[in-house]
Amino acid sequence: MAGGRALESPFGVFYSPNITPDPVTGIGAWSEEEFVQAFHEGLRPDGQHYFPAFPYTSYTGVSRDDLLAIRAWLFSLPPVDAPARPHELVWFLRWRGVLAGWKWLAFEPGRFTPDPERDAEWNRGAYLVRHLGHCGECHTSRDWLGIPRSGLQLAGTARGPDGGRVPNITPHRESGIGRWSGGDLEFFLEIGMTPAGDFTGAAMGAVIEDNTSRLTPEDRRAIVTYLQSLPPLPTGP
Amino acid sequence: MPRRFIPALLLPLLALSMPLPAAEDMINYRQQVMKTMGAQIAAISLIARDRIELPDHLPGHASALADAAVQARAVFPEGSGVGETDALPAIWLQREQFEELIERSVTSTAALRDAAEAGDRQALMGAVRQVGMDCLACHRDFRREQD
């Protein structure tokens, strides 16, 4: 949580910031309002824009209550004095003003609103996949501006955040997860096993270890219900 | 320098750049050991989740899995990282950390075998989860990302 982890991207190397409650180098001096604003608006307490390497384009939909629960948990951690390492970015991004333009194009702030046509389980799944779990940050292909292609949501990409392939998780029978049973998908999110007995590693391994294996079985079922309801799409570029 | 010495001088260079036949066999063997583990844990998971009602098969699968986890100790010798393999060089650079993960999976697969032999379904599911986490942890750090 003390930051410093490198995230490589076509736009340069981002270093994750310190999110321990240290008042000087961390987030210890942030008010509740400032914390919520970072996630909902992609703005730092000093009013500067965040790079979308911090996935506020997904987090904007997370409810205020859930964010305050996250804040309470982070503030329960021991503070670590560790100044952030500056990002190493391509020249045109060294000026955060460029971000204002990008955000105007790519970012639509707003909370998740349940779809009244669907049941509670589907809506819970939609909230977890689109916002809290931000699955699309990796599983949706992006255009040259780094904006997720809205017509290809969760349809995978040949060039994910780590530069490698990220699979299509729409229920397309050939290209996606159309042949997986609901139970297989839930089990994959719980322990990382594919139906053939292979175990995923790397990026998805981390998502499973840190996130989906710790959800309740009901939340995992909700994610699967939502994924299986998506339009089956061919894999994105 | 006599001509016939030249090939002799080149040989060590070739040896460096090509996987040794022995390494190729070891890579193949190791992948079979891994596939055995995959097949057994997939089979166990189907029975443990009541998708297949053949509980009598559980002890057999679980003991084959535990045996393979022990075999895995011997399938990553020095020099077997070159060739058609997804094993990452980190295995030989961070040997201690790697061996700790091997031992973790030996322990968790043995616990799974014990639960299967005792017919304890509650303990079985917990043991399957633990084994899964151990497979995942090693693949995360020491196996090339799949595509």
CSV table of C-alpha atoms in Angstrom, one decimal:
chain,number,residue,atom,x,y,z
A,1,MET,CA,0.0,0.0,0.0
A,2,ALA,CA,3.1,2.3,0.3
A,3,GLY,CA,3.1,2.5,-3.5
A,4,GLY,CA,6.0,2.4,-5.9
A,5,ARG,CA,4.8,-0.5,-8.0
A,6,ALA,CA,5.5,0.1,-11.7
A,7,LEU,CA,2.7,0.0,-14.2
A,8,GLU,CA,4.0,-0.1,-17.8
A,9,SER,CA,1.8,1.3,-20.6
A,10,PRO,CA,2.2,2.6,-24.1
A,11,PHE,CA,2.2,6.1,-22.6
A,12,GLY,CA,5.1,5.4,-20.2
A,13,VAL,CA,5.7,4.0,-16.8
A,14,PHE,CA,3.3,4.9,-13.9
A,15,TYR,CA,4.3,4.4,-10.3
A,16,SER,CA,1.5,3.7,-7.8
A,17,PRO,CA,1.3,6.3,-5.0
A,18,ASN,CA,1.4,5.8,-1.3
A,19,ILE,CA,-2.1,5.2,0.0
A,20,THR,CA,-1.3,4.5,3.6
A,21,PRO,CA,-2.6,7.2,6.1
A,22,ASP,CA,0.7,8.9,6.4
A,23,PRO,CA,-0.2,12.7,6.6
A,24,VAL,CA,2.7,13.9,4.4
A,25,THR,CA,3.5,11.3,1.8
A,26,GLY,CA,0.3,9.3,2.0
A,27,ILE,CA,-3.4,10.1,2.2
A,28,GLY,CA,-3.7,10.7,5.9
A,29,ALA,CA,-4.6,14.4,5.5
A,30,TRP,CA,-7.4,13.8,3.0
A,31,SER,CA,-10.9,14.5,4.2
A,32,GLU,CA,-13.8,12.2,3.3
A,33,GLU,CA,-14.9,14.6,0.6
A,34,GLU,CA,-11.4,14.6,-1.0
A,35,PHE,CA,-11.2,10.9,-0.9
A,36,VAL,CA,-14.6,10.4,-2.5
A,37,GLN,CA,-13.7,13.1,-5.1
A,38,ALA,CA,-10.6,11.2,-6.2
A,39,PHE,CA,-12.7,8.2,-7.1
A,40,HIS,CA,-15.8,9.9,-8.4
A,41,GLU,CA,-14.2,12.8,-10.3
A,42,GLY,CA,-10.6,11.7,-10.9
A,43,LEU,CA,-9.4,14.8,-9.1
A,44,ARG,CA,-6.6,15.2,-6.6
A,45,PRO,CA,-7.2,17.2,-3.4
A,46,ASP,CA,-5.2,20.1,-5.1
A,47,GLY,CA,-7.6,20.0,-8.0
A,48,GLN,CA,-5.2,18.4,-10.5
A,49,HIS,CA,-6.4,15.6,-12.8
A,50,TYR,CA,-5.4,12.0,-12.2
A,51,PHE,CA,-4.1,9.9,-15.0
A,52,PRO,CA,-6.6,7.1,-15.9
A,53,ALA,CA,-4.0,4.6,-14.7
A,54,PHE,CA,-5.9,5.1,-11.5
A,55,PRO,CA,-9.2,3.6,-12.8
A,56,TYR,CA,-11.6,6.3,-11.8
A,57,THR,CA,-13.4,5.9,-15.1
A,58,SER,CA,-14.7,2.6,-13.4
A,59,TYR,CA,-14.7,3.8,-9.8
A,60,THR,CA,-16.9,6.8,-10.6
A,61,GLY,CA,-19.9,4.4,-10.3
A,62,VAL,CA,-18.9,3.1,-6.8
A,63,SER,CA,-21.3,4.2,-4.1
A,64,ARG,CA,-20.2,6.8,-1.5
A,65,ASP,CA,-20.9,4.3,1.3
A,66,ASP,CA,-18.6,1.7,-0.3
A,67,LEU,CA,-15.8,4.3,-0.8
A,68,LEU,CA,-16.1,5.4,2.8
A,69,ALA,CA,-15.8,1.8,3.9
A,70,ILE,CA,-12.6,1.5,1.7
A,71,ARG,CA,-11.3,4.7,3.3
A,72,ALA,CA,-12.0,3.5,6.8
A,73,TRP,CA,-10.1,0.3,6.0
A,74,LEU,CA,-7.1,2.2,4.5
A,75,PHE,CA,-7.0,4.5,7.5
A,76,SER,CA,-6.8,1.5,9.8
A,77,LEU,CA,-3.4,0.5,8.2
A,78,PRO,CA,-0.1,1.7,9.7
A,79,PRO,CA,1.1,4.9,8.0
A,80,VAL,CA,4.3,4.5,5.9
A,81,ASP,CA,6.5,7.4,5.2
A,82,ALA,CA,7.3,6.9,1.5
A,83,PRO,CA,7.3,9.7,-1.0
A,84,ALA,CA,5.8,8.9,-4.4
A,85,ARG,CA,8.1,8.2,-7.3
A,86,PRO,CA,7.4,10.5,-10.3
A,87,HIS,CA,5.9,8.8,-13.4
A,88,GLU,CA,8.1,8.4,-16.5
A,89,LEU,CA,5.9,9.5,-19.3
A,90,VAL,CA,6.0,10.3,-23.0
A,91,TRP,CA,6.5,14.0,-23.5
A,92,PHE,CA,3.0,15.1,-24.4
A,93,LEU,CA,1.7,13.6,-21.1
A,94,ARG,CA,4.1,15.4,-18.8
A,95,TRP,CA,1.7,18.3,-18.8
A,96,ARG,CA,-1.4,17.3,-16.8
A,97,GLY,CA,-3.4,19.8,-18.7
A,98,VAL,CA,-3.6,17.3,-21.6
A,99,LEU,CA,-5.6,15.2,-19.2
A,100,ALA,CA,-8.4,17.8,-19.0
A,101,GLY,CA,-9.0,17.2,-22.7
A,102,TRP,CA,-8.8,13.4,-22.4
A,103,LYS,CA,-11.3,13.5,-19.6
A,104,TRP,CA,-13.6,15.6,-21.5
A,105,LEU,CA,-13.6,13.0,-24.3
A,106,ALA,CA,-13.5,9.8,-22.3
A,107,PHE,CA,-14.8,10.3,-18.8
A,108,GLU,CA,-18.4,10.4,-17.8
A,109,PRO,CA,-18.8,10.8,-14.0
A,110,GLY,CA,-21.8,9.3,-12.4
A,111,ARG,CA,-23.0,6.7,-9.9
A,112,PHE,CA,-24.2,3.3,-10.8
A,113,THR,CA,-28.0,3.2,-11.1
A,114,PRO,CA,-29.7,-0.2,-11.0
A,115,ASP,CA,-31.7,-1.3,-14.1
A,116,PRO,CA,-35.3,-1.7,-12.9
A,117,GLU,CA,-35.9,-4.2,-15.7
A,118,ARG,CA,-33.4,-6.6,-14.1
A,119,ASP,CA,-33.4,-8.4,-10.8
A,120,ALA,CA,-31.2,-7.6,-7.8
A,121,GLU,CA,-28.6,-10.3,-8.6
A,122,TRP,CA,-28.0,-9.0,-12.1
A,123,ASN,CA,-27.7,-5.4,-10.8
A,124,ARG,CA,-25.2,-6.5,-8.1
A,125,GLY,CA,-23.2,-8.3,-10.8
A,126,ALA,CA,-23.2,-5.2,-13.0
A,127,TYR,CA,-22.1,-3.0,-10.2
A,128,LEU,CA,-19.2,-5.4,-9.3
A,129,VAL,CA,-18.0,-6.0,-12.9
A,130,ARG,CA,-18.4,-2.4,-14.2
A,131,HIS,CA,-17.3,-0.4,-11.2
A,132,LEU,CA,-16.0,-2.0,-8.0
A,133,GLY,CA,-14.1,-4.9,-9.8
A,134,HIS,CA,-13.3,-2.8,-12.8
A,135,CYS,CA,-12.9,-5.9,-15.0
A,136,GLY,CA,-13.1,-3.8,-18.2
A,137,GLU,CA,-9.9,-2.0,-17.3
A,138,CYS,CA,-8.1,-5.1,-18.6
A,139,HIS,CA,-10.8,-7.1,-20.5
A,140,THR,CA,-11.9,-4.2,-22.9
A,141,SER,CA,-9.9,-3.2,-25.8
A,142,ARG,CA,-8.9,0.5,-26.2
A,143,ASP,CA,-8.5,2.8,-29.1
A,144,TRP,CA,-5.4,4.9,-29.9
A,145,LEU,CA,-6.4,7.4,-27.3
A,146,GLY,CA,-6.6,4.8,-24.6
A,147,ILE,CA,-10.4,5.0,-24.5
A,148,PRO,CA,-12.2,1.7,-24.0
A,149,ARG,CA,-14.2,0.7,-27.1
A,150,SER,CA,-17.8,1.0,-25.9
A,151,GLY,CA,-19.1,-1.5,-28.5
A,152,LEU,CA,-16.6,-4.2,-27.4
A,153,GLN,CA,-17.0,-4.2,-23.7
A,154,LEU,CA,-15.3,-7.1,-22.0
A,155,ALA,CA,-14.6,-8.7,-25.4
A,156,GLY,CA,-10.9,-9.0,-24.7
A,157,THR,CA,-7.9,-7.4,-26.4
A,158,ALA,CA,-4.6,-8.4,-28.0
A,159,ARG,CA,-2.8,-5.6,-26.1
A,160,GLY,CA,-3.8,-5.4,-22.4
A,161,PRO,CA,-2.3,-3.2,-19.8
A,162,ASP,CA,0.7,-5.4,-19.5
A,163,GLY,CA,1.1,-5.6,-23.3
A,164,GLY,CA,-0.2,-9.2,-23.4
A,165,ARG,CA,-3.4,-10.7,-24.5
A,166,VAL,CA,-6.5,-10.5,-22.2
A,167,PRO,CA,-9.3,-13.0,-23.1
A,168,ASN,CA,-12.8,-12.2,-24.2
A,169,ILE,CA,-15.2,-12.8,-21.3
A,170,THR,CA,-18.5,-12.3,-23.1
A,171,PRO,CA,-20.5,-15.4,-23.6
A,172,HIS,CA,-19.4,-15.9,-27.2
A,173,ARG,CA,-19.1,-19.7,-27.8
A,174,GLU,CA,-15.9,-19.7,-29.9
A,175,SER,CA,-14.1,-16.6,-28.7
A,176,GLY,CA,-15.4,-16.0,-25.2
A,177,ILE,CA,-16.6,-17.9,-22.2
A,178,GLY,CA,-19.8,-19.3,-23.9
A,179,ARG,CA,-18.8,-22.9,-23.3
A,180,TRP,CA,-18.0,-22.5,-19.6
A,181,SER,CA,-20.8,-23.5,-17.2
A,182,GLY,CA,-21.9,-21.0,-14.6
A,183,GLY,CA,-20.4,-23.3,-11.9
A,184,ASP,CA,-17.1,-23.4,-13.8
A,185,LEU,CA,-16.9,-19.6,-13.9
A,186,GLU,CA,-17.7,-19.2,-10.2
A,187,PHE,CA,-15.1,-21.7,-9.4
A,188,PHE,CA,-12.6,-20.0,-11.6
A,189,LEU,CA,-13.2,-16.7,-9.8
A,190,GLU,CA,-12.9,-18.5,-6.5
A,191,ILE,CA,-9.7,-20.5,-7.0
A,192,GLY,CA,-8.3,-19.7,-10.5
A,193,MET,CA,-8.8,-23.1,-12.1
A,194,THR,CA,-10.0,-23.5,-15.7
A,195,PRO,CA,-12.3,-26.4,-16.4
A,196,ALA,CA,-9.2,-28.3,-17.8
A,197,GLY,CA,-7.4,-28.0,-14.6
A,198,ASP,CA,-5.0,-25.3,-15.6
A,199,PHE,CA,-4.3,-22.5,-13.2
A,200,THR,CA,-4.0,-18.9,-14.2
A,201,GLY,CA,-1.2,-16.7,-13.1
A,202,ALA,CA,0.0,-13.2,-13.5
A,203,ALA,CA,-2.5,-10.4,-13.8
A,204,MET,CA,-5.7,-12.5,-13.4
A,205,GLY,CA,-4.0,-14.5,-10.6
A,206,ALA,CA,-3.6,-11.3,-8.6
A,207,VAL,CA,-7.3,-10.3,-9.3
A,208,ILE,CA,-8.4,-13.7,-8.0
A,209,GLU,CA,-6.1,-13.7,-5.0
A,210,ASP,CA,-6.8,-10.2,-3.9
A,211,ASN,CA,-10.3,-9.7,-5.0
A,212,THR,CA,-12.7,-12.4,-6.3
A,213,SER,CA,-11.6,-15.3,-4.0
A,214,ARG,CA,-12.5,-13.0,-1.1
A,215,LEU,CA,-16.0,-12.2,-2.3
A,216,THR,CA,-19.1,-14.0,-0.9
A,217,PRO,CA,-20.3,-16.9,-3.1
A,218,GLU,CA,-23.4,-14.7,-3.7
A,219,ASP,CA,-21.3,-11.9,-5.2
A,220,ARG,CA,-19.4,-14.4,-7.4
A,221,ARG,CA,-22.7,-15.8,-8.6
A,222,ALA,CA,-23.9,-12.3,-9.3
A,223,ILE,CA,-20.8,-11.6,-11.4
A,224,VAL,CA,-21.3,-14.7,-13.4
A,225,THR,CA,-25.0,-14.0,-13.9
A,226,TYR,CA,-24.1,-10.6,-15.3
A,227,LEU,CA,-21.3,-11.9,-17.6
A,228,GLN,CA,-23.6,-14.6,-19.0
A,229,SER,CA,-26.2,-12.0,-19.8
A,230,LEU,CA,-23.9,-9.9,-22.0
A,231,PRO,CA,-24.2,-9.9,-25.8
A,232,PRO,CA,-21.7,-12.5,-27.2
A,233,LEU,CA,-19.0,-10.5,-29.0
A,234,PRO,CA,-16.1,-11.5,-31.2
A,235,THR,CA,-12.7,-10.7,-29.6
A,236,GLY,CA,-11.5,-7.1,-29.7
A,237,PRO,CA,-8.2,-5.9,-31.2
B,1,MET,CA,45.9,-23.8,-35.3
B,2,PRO,CA,44.9,-27.1,-36.8
B,3,ARG,CA,41.5,-26.9,-38.5
B,4,ARG,CA,40.1,-29.8,-36.6
B,5,PHE,CA,40.3,-27.8,-33.4
B,6,ILE,CA,37.8,-25.2,-34.6
B,7,PRO,CA,34.7,-27.3,-34.2
B,8,ALA,CA,35.9,-28.3,-30.7
B,9,LEU,CA,36.2,-24.6,-29.9
B,10,LEU,CA,32.7,-23.9,-31.2
B,11,LEU,CA,31.1,-26.7,-29.3
B,12,PRO,CA,30.8,-25.0,-26.0
B,13,LEU,CA,29.2,-22.0,-27.7
B,14,LEU,CA,26.6,-24.3,-29.4
B,15,ALA,CA,25.9,-26.0,-26.1
B,16,LEU,CA,25.1,-22.6,-24.6
B,17,SER,CA,22.7,-21.6,-27.3
B,18,MET,CA,20.8,-24.9,-27.8
B,19,PRO,CA,18.8,-26.8,-25.2
B,20,LEU,CA,20.5,-30.0,-24.3
B,21,PRO,CA,18.6,-33.1,-25.3
B,22,ALA,CA,18.5,-34.0,-21.6
B,23,ALA,CA,16.9,-30.6,-20.9
B,24,GLU,CA,14.3,-31.2,-23.6
B,25,ASP,CA,13.3,-34.5,-22.0
B,26,MET,CA,13.2,-32.9,-18.6
B,27,ILE,CA,10.9,-30.1,-19.8
B,28,ASN,CA,8.6,-32.6,-21.4
B,29,TYR,CA,8.6,-34.7,-18.3
B,30,ARG,CA,7.9,-31.7,-16.0
B,31,GLN,CA,5.0,-30.6,-18.2
B,32,GLN,CA,3.5,-34.1,-17.9
B,33,VAL,CA,3.9,-33.9,-14.1
B,34,MET,CA,2.1,-30.5,-14.2
B,35,LYS,CA,-0.6,-31.8,-16.5
B,36,THR,CA,-1.2,-34.8,-14.1
B,37,MET,CA,-1.7,-32.3,-11.3
B,38,GLY,CA,-4.1,-30.3,-13.5
B,39,ALA,CA,-6.1,-33.4,-14.5
B,40,GLN,CA,-6.4,-34.7,-11.0
B,41,ILE,CA,-7.4,-31.4,-9.4
B,42,ALA,CA,-10.0,-30.8,-12.2
B,43,ALA,CA,-11.4,-34.3,-11.6
B,44,ILE,CA,-11.4,-33.8,-7.8
B,45,SER,CA,-13.2,-30.5,-8.2
B,46,LEU,CA,-16.0,-32.1,-10.3
B,47,ILE,CA,-16.6,-34.7,-7.6
B,48,ALA,CA,-16.2,-32.3,-4.7
B,49,ARG,CA,-18.8,-30.0,-6.2
B,50,ASP,CA,-21.2,-32.9,-6.7
B,51,ARG,CA,-21.2,-32.5,-10.5
B,52,ILE,CA,-20.0,-36.1,-10.8
B,53,GLU,CA,-21.3,-38.6,-8.3
B,54,LEU,CA,-18.3,-40.9,-8.0
B,55,PRO,CA,-17.0,-40.2,-4.5
B,56,ASP,CA,-15.1,-43.6,-4.4
B,57,HIS,CA,-12.7,-42.1,-7.0
B,58,LEU,CA,-11.7,-39.3,-4.7
B,59,PRO,CA,-8.9,-41.0,-2.8
B,60,GLY,CA,-7.3,-42.3,-6.0
B,61,HIS,CA,-7.2,-38.8,-7.6
B,62,ALA,CA,-6.0,-37.2,-4.4
B,63,SER,CA,-3.2,-39.6,-3.9
B,64,ALA,CA,-2.0,-39.2,-7.5
B,65,LEU,CA,-2.1,-35.4,-7.0
B,66,ALA,CA,-0.1,-35.6,-3.8
B,67,ASP,CA,2.5,-37.9,-5.5
B,68,ALA,CA,2.9,-35.5,-8.5
B,69,ALA,CA,3.4,-32.6,-6.1
B,70,VAL,CA,6.3,-34.5,-4.5
B,71,GLN,CA,7.7,-35.3,-8.0
B,72,ALA,CA,7.6,-31.6,-8.8
B,73,ARG,CA,10.5,-31.1,-6.4
B,74,ALA,CA,12.9,-32.9,-8.8
B,75,VAL,CA,11.7,-31.5,-12.2
B,76,PHE,CA,13.4,-28.1,-12.2
B,77,PRO,CA,17.1,-28.9,-12.2
B,78,GLU,CA,19.6,-26.2,-13.1
B,79,GLY,CA,19.9,-25.9,-16.9
B,80,SER,CA,16.3,-27.0,-17.7
B,81,GLY,CA,15.1,-23.4,-18.3
B,82,VAL,CA,16.0,-23.2,-22.0
B,83,GLY,CA,13.8,-24.5,-24.8
B,84,GLU,CA,10.0,-25.0,-25.2
B,85,THR,CA,9.2,-24.1,-21.7
B,86,ASP,CA,7.1,-21.7,-19.8
B,87,ALA,CA,9.3,-21.9,-16.8
B,88,LEU,CA,10.7,-18.4,-16.0
B,89,PRO,CA,14.4,-17.8,-15.3
B,90,ALA,CA,13.3,-16.5,-11.9
B,91,ILE,CA,13.0,-20.1,-10.7
B,92,TRP,CA,16.8,-20.5,-10.8
B,93,LEU,CA,17.5,-16.9,-9.5
B,94,GLN,CA,15.1,-17.0,-6.6
B,95,ARG,CA,15.6,-20.6,-5.7
B,96,GLU,CA,14.6,-20.4,-2.1
B,97,GLN,CA,11.4,-18.6,-2.7
B,98,PHE,CA,10.5,-21.1,-5.5
B,99,GLU,CA,11.3,-24.1,-3.3
B,100,GLU,CA,9.1,-22.7,-0.5
B,101,LEU,CA,6.2,-22.7,-3.0
B,102,ILE,CA,6.9,-26.3,-4.0
B,103,GLU,CA,6.8,-27.3,-0.3
B,104,ARG,CA,3.6,-25.4,0.2
B,105,SER,CA,1.9,-27.4,-2.5
B,106,VAL,CA,3.4,-30.7,-1.2
B,107,THR,CA,1.8,-29.9,2.2
B,108,SER,CA,-1.6,-28.8,0.8
B,109,THR,CA,-1.9,-31.7,-1.6
B,110,ALA,CA,-1.1,-34.1,1.3
B,111,ALA,CA,-3.8,-32.5,3.4
B,112,LEU,CA,-6.2,-32.9,0.5
B,113,ARG,CA,-5.3,-36.6,0.2
B,114,ASP,CA,-5.9,-37.1,3.9
B,115,ALA,CA,-9.3,-35.4,3.7
B,116,ALA,CA,-10.2,-37.6,0.7
B,117,GLU,CA,-9.2,-40.8,2.5
B,118,ALA,CA,-11.1,-39.8,5.6
B,119,GLY,CA,-14.2,-39.1,3.4
B,120,ASP,CA,-14.5,-35.6,5.1
B,121,ARG,CA,-16.4,-33.5,2.5
B,122,GLN,CA,-16.2,-30.3,4.5
B,123,ALA,CA,-12.4,-30.5,4.9
B,124,LEU,CA,-12.1,-31.6,1.3
B,125,MET,CA,-13.5,-28.4,-0.2
B,126,GLY,CA,-11.3,-26.3,2.1
B,127,ALA,CA,-8.3,-28.3,1.0
B,128,VAL,CA,-9.1,-28.0,-2.7
B,129,ARG,CA,-9.2,-24.2,-2.2
B,130,GLN,CA,-5.9,-24.2,-0.5
B,131,VAL,CA,-4.3,-26.4,-3.2
B,132,GLY,CA,-5.7,-24.0,-5.8
B,133,MET,CA,-4.2,-21.0,-4.1
B,134,ASP,CA,-0.8,-22.7,-4.0
B,135,CYS,CA,-0.9,-23.6,-7.8
B,136,LEU,CA,-1.9,-20.0,-8.6
B,137,ALA,CA,0.8,-18.4,-6.4
B,138,CYS,CA,3.6,-20.2,-8.1
B,139,HIS,CA,2.2,-19.7,-11.6
B,140,ARG,CA,1.8,-16.0,-10.8
B,141,ASP,CA,5.5,-15.6,-10.1
B,142,PHE,CA,7.3,-18.4,-12.0
B,143,ARG,CA,5.5,-19.3,-15.1
B,144,ARG,CA,5.4,-17.3,-18.3
B,145,GLU,CA,2.0,-15.7,-18.9
B,146,GLN,CA,-0.3,-17.7,-21.1
B,147,ASP,CA,-1.8,-16.6,-24.4
